[in-house]
Tab-separated table of C-alpha atoms in Angstrom:
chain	number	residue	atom	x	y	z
A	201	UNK	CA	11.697	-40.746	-7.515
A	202	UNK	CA	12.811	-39.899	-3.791
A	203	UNK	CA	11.500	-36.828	-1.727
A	204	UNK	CA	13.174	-33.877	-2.487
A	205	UNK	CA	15.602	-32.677	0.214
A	206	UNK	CA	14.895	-29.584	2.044
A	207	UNK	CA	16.559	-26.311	1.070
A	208	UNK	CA	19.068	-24.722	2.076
A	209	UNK	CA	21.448	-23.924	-0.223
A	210	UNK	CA	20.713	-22.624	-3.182
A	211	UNK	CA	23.502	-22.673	-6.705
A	212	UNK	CA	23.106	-19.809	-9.513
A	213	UNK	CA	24.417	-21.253	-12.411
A	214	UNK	CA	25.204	-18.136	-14.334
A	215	UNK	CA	25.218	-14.491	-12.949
A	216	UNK	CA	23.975	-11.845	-15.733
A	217	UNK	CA	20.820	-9.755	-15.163
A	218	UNK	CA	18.443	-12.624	-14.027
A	219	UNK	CA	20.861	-14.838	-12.421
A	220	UNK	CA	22.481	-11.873	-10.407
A	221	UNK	CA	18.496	-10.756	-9.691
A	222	UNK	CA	17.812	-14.212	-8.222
A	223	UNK	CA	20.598	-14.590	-6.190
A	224	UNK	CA	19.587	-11.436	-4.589
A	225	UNK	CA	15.798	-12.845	-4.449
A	226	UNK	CA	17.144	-15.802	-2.579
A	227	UNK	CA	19.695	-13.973	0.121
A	228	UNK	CA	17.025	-11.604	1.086
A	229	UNK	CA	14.865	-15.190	1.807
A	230	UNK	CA	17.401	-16.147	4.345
A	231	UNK	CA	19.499	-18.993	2.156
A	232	UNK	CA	23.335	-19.290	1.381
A	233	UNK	CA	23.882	-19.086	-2.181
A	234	UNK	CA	26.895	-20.188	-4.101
A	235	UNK	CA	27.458	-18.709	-7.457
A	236	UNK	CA	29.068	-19.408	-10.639
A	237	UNK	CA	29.975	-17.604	-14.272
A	238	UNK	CA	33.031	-18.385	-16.276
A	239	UNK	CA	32.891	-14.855	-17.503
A	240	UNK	CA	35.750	-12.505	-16.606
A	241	UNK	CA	34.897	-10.317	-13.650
A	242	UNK	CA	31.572	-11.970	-13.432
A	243	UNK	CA	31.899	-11.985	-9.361
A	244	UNK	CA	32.835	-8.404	-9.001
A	245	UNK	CA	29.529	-7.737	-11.308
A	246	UNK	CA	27.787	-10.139	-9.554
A	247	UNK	CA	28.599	-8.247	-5.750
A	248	UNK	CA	27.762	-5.235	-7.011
A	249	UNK	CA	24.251	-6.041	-8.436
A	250	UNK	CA	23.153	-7.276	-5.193
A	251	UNK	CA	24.905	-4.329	-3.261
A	252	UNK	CA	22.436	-1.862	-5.409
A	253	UNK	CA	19.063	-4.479	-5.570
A	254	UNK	CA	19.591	-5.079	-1.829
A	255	UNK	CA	17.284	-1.729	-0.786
A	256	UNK	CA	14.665	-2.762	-3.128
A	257	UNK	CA	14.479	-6.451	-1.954
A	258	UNK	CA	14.576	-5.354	1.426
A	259	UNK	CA	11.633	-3.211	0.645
A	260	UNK	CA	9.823	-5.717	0.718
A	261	UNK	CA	10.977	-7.863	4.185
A	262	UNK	CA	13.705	-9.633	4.873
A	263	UNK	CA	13.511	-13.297	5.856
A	264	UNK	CA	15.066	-14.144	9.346
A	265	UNK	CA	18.838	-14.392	8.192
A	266	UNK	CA	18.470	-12.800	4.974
A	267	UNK	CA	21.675	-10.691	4.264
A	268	UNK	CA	24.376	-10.490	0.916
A	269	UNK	CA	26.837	-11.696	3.565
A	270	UNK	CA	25.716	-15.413	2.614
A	271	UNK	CA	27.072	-15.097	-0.763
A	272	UNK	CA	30.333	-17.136	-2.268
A	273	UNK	CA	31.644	-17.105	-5.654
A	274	UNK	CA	33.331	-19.742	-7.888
A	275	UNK	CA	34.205	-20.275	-11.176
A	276	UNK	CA	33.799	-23.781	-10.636
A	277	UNK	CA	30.381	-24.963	-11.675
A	278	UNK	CA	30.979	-28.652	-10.223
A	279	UNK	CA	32.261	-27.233	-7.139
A	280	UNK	CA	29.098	-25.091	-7.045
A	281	UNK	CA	26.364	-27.135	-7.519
A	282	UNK	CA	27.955	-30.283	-5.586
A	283	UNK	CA	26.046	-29.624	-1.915
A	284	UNK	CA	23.323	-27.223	-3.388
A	285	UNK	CA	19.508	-28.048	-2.847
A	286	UNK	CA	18.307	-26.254	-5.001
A	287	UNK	CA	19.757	-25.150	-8.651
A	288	UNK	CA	18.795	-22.121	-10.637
A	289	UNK	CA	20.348	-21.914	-14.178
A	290	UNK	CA	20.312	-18.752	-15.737
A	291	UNK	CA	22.710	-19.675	-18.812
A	292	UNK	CA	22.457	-17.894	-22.250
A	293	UNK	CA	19.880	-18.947	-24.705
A	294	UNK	CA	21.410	-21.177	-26.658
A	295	UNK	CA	20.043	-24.677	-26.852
A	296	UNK	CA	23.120	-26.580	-27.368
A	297	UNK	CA	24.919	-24.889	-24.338
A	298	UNK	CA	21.772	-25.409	-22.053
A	299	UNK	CA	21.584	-29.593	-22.982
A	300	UNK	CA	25.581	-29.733	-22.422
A	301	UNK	CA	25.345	-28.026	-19.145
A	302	UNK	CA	22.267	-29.336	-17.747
A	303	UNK	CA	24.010	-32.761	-18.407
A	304	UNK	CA	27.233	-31.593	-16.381
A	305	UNK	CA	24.951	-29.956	-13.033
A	306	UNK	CA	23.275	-33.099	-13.391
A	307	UNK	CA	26.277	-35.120	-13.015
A	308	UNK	CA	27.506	-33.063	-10.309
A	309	UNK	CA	24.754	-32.448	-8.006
A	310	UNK	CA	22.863	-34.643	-5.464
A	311	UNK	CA	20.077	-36.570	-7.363
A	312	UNK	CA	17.449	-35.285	-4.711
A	313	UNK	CA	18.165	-31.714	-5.403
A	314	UNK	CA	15.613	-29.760	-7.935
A	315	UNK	CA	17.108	-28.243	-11.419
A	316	UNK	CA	15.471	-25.160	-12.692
A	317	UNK	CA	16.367	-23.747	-15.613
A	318	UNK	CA	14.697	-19.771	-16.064
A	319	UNK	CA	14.905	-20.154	-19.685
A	320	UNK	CA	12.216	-17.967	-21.653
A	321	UNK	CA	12.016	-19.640	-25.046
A	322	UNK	CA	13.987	-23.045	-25.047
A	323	UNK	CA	11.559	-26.174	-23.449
A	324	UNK	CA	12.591	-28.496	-20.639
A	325	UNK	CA	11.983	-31.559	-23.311
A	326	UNK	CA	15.123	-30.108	-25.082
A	327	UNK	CA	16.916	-29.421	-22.284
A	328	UNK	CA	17.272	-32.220	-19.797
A	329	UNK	CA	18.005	-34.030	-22.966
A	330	UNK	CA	21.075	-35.792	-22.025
A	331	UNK	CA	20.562	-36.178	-18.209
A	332	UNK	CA	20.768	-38.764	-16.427
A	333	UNK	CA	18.212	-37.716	-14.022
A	334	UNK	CA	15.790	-36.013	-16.408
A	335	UNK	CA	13.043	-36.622	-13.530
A	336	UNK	CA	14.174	-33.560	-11.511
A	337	UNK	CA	14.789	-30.995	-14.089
A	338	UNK	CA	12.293	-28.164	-14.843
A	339	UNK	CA	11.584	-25.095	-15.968
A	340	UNK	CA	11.129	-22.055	-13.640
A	341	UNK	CA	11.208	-19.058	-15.786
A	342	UNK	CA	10.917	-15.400	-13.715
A	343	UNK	CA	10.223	-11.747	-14.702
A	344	UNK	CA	12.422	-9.599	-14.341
A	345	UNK	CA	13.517	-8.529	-12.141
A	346	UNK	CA	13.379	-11.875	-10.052
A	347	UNK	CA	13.875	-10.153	-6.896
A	348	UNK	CA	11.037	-8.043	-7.595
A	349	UNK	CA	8.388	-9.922	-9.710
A	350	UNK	CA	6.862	-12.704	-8.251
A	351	UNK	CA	5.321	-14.616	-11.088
A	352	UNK	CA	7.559	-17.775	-12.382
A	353	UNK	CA	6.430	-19.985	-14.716
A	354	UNK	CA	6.723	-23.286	-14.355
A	355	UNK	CA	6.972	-26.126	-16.644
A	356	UNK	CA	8.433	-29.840	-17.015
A	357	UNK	CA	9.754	-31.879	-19.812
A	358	UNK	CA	8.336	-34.944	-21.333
A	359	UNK	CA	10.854	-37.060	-18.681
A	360	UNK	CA	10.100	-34.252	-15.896
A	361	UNK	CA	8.138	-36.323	-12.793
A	362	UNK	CA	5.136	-35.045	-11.346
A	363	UNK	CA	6.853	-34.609	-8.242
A	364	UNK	CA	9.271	-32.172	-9.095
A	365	UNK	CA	6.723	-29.815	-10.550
A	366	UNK	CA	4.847	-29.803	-7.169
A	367	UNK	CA	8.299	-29.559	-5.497
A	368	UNK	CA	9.147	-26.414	-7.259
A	369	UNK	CA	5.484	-24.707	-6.865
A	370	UNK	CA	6.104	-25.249	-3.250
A	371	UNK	CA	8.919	-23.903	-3.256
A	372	UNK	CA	8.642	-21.091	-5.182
A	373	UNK	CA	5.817	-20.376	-3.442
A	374	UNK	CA	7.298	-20.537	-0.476
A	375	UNK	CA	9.934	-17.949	-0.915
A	376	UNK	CA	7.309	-15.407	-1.729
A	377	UNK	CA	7.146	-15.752	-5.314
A	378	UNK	CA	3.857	-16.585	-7.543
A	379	UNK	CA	4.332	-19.702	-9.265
A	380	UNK	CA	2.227	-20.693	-11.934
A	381	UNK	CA	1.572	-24.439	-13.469
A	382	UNK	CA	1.950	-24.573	-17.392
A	383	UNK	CA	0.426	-28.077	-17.828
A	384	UNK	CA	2.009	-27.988	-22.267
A	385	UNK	CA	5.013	-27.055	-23.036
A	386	UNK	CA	5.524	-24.484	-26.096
A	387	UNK	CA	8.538	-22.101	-26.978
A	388	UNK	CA	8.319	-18.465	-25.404
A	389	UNK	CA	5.986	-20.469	-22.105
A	390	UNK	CA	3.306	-17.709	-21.394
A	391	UNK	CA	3.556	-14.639	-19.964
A	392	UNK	CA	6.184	-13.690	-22.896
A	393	UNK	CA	3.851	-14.733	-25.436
A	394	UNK	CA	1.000	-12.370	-23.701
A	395	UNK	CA	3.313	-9.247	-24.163
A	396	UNK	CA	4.719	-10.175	-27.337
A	397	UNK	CA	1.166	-9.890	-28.370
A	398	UNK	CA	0.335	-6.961	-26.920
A	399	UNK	CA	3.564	-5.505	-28.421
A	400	UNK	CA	2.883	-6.572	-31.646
A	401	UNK	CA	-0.237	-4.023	-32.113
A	402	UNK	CA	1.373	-1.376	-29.948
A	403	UNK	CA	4.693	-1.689	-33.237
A	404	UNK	CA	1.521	-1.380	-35.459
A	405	UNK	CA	0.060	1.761	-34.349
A	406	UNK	CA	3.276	3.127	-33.841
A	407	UNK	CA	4.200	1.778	-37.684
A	408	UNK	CA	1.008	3.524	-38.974
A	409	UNK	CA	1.300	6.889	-37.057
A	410	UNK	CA	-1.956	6.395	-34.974
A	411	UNK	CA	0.456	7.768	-32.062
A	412	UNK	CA	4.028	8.258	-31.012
A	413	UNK	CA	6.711	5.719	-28.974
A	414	UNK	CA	5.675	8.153	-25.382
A	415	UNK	CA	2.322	8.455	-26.047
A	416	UNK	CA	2.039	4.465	-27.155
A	417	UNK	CA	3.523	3.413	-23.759
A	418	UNK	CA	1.129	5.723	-22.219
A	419	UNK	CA	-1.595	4.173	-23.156
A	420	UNK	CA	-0.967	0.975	-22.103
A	421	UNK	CA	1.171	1.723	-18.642
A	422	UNK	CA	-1.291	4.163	-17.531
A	423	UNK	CA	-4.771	2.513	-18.826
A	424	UNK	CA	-4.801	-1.498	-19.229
A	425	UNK	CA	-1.389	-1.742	-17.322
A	426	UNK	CA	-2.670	0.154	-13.876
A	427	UNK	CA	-5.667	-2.347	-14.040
A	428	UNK	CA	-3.596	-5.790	-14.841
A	429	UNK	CA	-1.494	-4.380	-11.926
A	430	UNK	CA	-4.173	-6.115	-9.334
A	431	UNK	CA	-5.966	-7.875	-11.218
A	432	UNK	CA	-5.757	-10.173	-14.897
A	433	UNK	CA	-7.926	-9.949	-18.113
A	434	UNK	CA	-10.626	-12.443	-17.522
A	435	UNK	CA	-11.388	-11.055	-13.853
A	436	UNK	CA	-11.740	-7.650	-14.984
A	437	UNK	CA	-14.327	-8.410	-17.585
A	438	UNK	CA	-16.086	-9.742	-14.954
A	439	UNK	CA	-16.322	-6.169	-13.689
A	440	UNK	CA	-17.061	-4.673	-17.243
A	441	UNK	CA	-20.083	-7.037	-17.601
A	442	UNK	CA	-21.665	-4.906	-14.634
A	443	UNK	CA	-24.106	-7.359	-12.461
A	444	UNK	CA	-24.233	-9.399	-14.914
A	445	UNK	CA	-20.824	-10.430	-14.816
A	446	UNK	CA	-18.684	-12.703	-16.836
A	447	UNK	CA	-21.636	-13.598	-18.369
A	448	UNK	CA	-23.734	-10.619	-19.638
A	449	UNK	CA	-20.054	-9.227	-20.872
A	450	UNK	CA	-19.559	-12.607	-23.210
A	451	UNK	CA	-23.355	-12.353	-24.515
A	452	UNK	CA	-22.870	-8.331	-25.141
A	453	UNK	CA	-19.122	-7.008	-25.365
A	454	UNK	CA	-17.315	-10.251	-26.232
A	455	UNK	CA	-18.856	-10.558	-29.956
A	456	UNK	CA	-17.250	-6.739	-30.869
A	457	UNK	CA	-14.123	-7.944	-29.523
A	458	UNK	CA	-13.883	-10.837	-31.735
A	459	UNK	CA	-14.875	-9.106	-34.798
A	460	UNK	CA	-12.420	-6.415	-33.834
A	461	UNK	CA	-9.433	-9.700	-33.672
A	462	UNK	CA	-9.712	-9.318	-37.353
A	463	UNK	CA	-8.145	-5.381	-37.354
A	464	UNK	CA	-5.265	-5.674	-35.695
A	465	UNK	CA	-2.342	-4.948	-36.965
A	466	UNK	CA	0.684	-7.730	-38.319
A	467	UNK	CA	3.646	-5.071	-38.982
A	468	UNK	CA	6.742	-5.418	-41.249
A	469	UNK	CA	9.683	-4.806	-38.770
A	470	UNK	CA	11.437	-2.666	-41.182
A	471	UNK	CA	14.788	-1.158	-40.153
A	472	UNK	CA	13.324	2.111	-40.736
A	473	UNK	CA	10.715	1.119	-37.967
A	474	UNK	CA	12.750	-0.065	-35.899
A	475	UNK	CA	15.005	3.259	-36.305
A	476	UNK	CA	11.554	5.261	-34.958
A	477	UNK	CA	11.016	3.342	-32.181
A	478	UNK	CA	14.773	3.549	-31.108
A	479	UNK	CA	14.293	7.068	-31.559
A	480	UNK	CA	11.658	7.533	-29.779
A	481	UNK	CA	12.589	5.225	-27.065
A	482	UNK	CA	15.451	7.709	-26.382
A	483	UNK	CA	13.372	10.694	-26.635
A	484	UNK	CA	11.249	9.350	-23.997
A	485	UNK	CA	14.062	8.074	-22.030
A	486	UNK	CA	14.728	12.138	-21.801
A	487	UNK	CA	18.667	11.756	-20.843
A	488	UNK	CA	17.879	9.237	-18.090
A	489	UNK	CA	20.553	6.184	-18.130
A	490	UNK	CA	19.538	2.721	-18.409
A	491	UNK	CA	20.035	1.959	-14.285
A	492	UNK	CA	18.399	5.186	-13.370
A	493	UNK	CA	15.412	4.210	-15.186
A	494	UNK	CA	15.597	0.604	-13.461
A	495	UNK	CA	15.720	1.931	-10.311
A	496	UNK	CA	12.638	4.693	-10.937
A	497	UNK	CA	10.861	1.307	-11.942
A	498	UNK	CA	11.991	-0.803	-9.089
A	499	UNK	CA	10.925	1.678	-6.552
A	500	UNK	CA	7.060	1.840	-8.110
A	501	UNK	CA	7.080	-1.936	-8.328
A	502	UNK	CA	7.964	-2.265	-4.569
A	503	UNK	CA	5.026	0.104	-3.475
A	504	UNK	CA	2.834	-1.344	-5.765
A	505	UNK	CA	3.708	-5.034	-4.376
A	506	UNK	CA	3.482	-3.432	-0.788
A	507	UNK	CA	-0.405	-2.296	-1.579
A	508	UNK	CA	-1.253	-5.464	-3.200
A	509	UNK	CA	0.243	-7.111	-0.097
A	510	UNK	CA	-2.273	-4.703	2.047
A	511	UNK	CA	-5.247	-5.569	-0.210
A	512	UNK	CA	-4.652	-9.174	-1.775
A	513	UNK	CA	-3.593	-11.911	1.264
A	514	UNK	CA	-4.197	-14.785	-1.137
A	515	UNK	CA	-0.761	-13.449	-3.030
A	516	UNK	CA	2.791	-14.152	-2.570
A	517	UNK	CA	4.294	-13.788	0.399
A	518	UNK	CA	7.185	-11.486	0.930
A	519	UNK	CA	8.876	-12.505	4.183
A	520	UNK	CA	8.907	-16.128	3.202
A	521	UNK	CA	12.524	-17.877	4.412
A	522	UNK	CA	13.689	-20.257	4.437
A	523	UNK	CA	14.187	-24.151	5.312
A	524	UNK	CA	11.682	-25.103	2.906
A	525	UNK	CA	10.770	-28.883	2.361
A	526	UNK	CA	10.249	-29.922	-1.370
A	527	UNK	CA	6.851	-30.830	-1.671
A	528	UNK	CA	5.509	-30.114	1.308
């Protein structure tokens, strides 16, 4: 397939939470970004989204030219993907909608310009189903908030070339976010599959009264979570093995954790259960609305990025702008 064309406009196919979070990612790196939704008042949602993200993104530095002035709206999708570089699709998760549209951006955009699609549970195989240029399509799934998270997954299809993964790495990685390389494909990708898990015993000691919704996210957010916060599972066993290392914590600790696989809980999601949790979700909550508690979150993430930017100059950079060349 041909080189991928530098970038420099970038279309948002699709402006709820996450597409409206990484338009905002991608006008505080510096690009123009043309929107779409067909929903009704999806622009005026859209504008004010980024108005109240901006302070967080800026938070962590603006790339030369970065600024929500280099927004535009249209309800056209055609019209907005026609000169884009670069396409982020952020559609609703429904795999007969995302095959139908990938088909249409396909038709309607330049066939050197990457298609990323930031679905969390529907594969690229089954997606760039009906393209024409299948090659170019791929998965680049964020956490949320894209403007804040850096990790994105990233993923092709059985027809996605090698090229266009590396294209969007370097890319990705380019704009300050943390791309990493799923080399299978398989529904949910990863990092959703790692929480789901987690959740799933957190539901079961909650189920079986071992301790309530506050004190459950307690435990994780201010034990495990404060540590996976710099640094992932497999690095910090290194630690907990002592000198020893990786090593002396596989031949010593690893064995109990195995055995230990065995007791965890598989809870029946009951609608009584799930009444507790809600209940105790909104205890917790304590009055706060949804956006307050976003922005109490946003905030910590921000000075937490801004330390592990201090500490960590192998991670993602922050201030990274654009033109970026696919690839390069």
């Amino acid at each position: 397939m041909n080189a991928h064309r530098p970038v420099h406009r970038v279309a948002i196919v699709g402006t709820g939470t996450i597409g409206a979070s990484w338009a905002t990612h991608y006008l505080a790196r510096g690009f123009d970004v043309t929107a779409t939704d067909p929903g009704p008042g999806a622009e005026a949602a859209l504008r004010s989204y980024v108005d109240n993200a901006w302070a967080a993104a800026a938070a962590l530095g603006l790339a030369p030219g970065g600024s929500p002035d280099r927004l535009s709206f249209t309800t056209d999708m055609r019209q907005a993907v026609a000169d884009a570089d670069f396409v982020q699709e952020n559609a609703p998760e429904r795999p007969e909608l995302k095959v139908k549209l990938f088909a249409d951006i396909d038709d309607a955009t330049a066939p050197d310009a990457i298609i990323a699609s930031s679905s969390s549970g529907i594969t690229m195989s089954v997606i760039q189903a009906e393209c024409r240029h299948p090659q170019r399509t791929v998965i680049g799934h964020p956490f949320n908030p894209p403007h804040i998270i850096p990790l994105v997954e990233v993923v092709g299809g059985t027809r996605t070339a090698p090229e266009t993964i590396q294209g969007a790495m370097s890319f990705y990685a380019a704009i300050g976010k943390k791309p990493i390389h799923l080399k299978k494909e398989l529904p949910g990708h990863v990092a959703n599959r790692i929480q789901a898990a987690l959740y799933r015993e957190v539901v079961h000691l909650v189920d079986q009264g071992v301790l309530d919704v506050a004190d459950s996210d307690d435990a994780v957010s201010w034990g495990p979570g404060l540590r996976w916060g710099v640094m992932g599972p497999h690095l910090l066993w290194h630690l907990g093995g002592g000198e020893g290392g990786i090593q002396h914590f596989m031949d010593t600790l690893m064995p109990r954790m195995v055995a230990s696989w065995q007791e965890l809980g598989t809870p029946e999601f009951t609608p009584e259960l799930e009444e507790k949790i809600v209940r105790g979700v909104l205890e917790e909550a304590d009055g706060h609305s949804v956006d307050e508690l976003a922005a109490r979150r946003d905030t910590m993430l921000s000075a937490l990025l801004a330390v592990r930017a201090e500490h960590d100059p192998s991670g993602p950079s922050a201030t990274a702008g654009r033109p970026v060349k696919e690839g390069s």
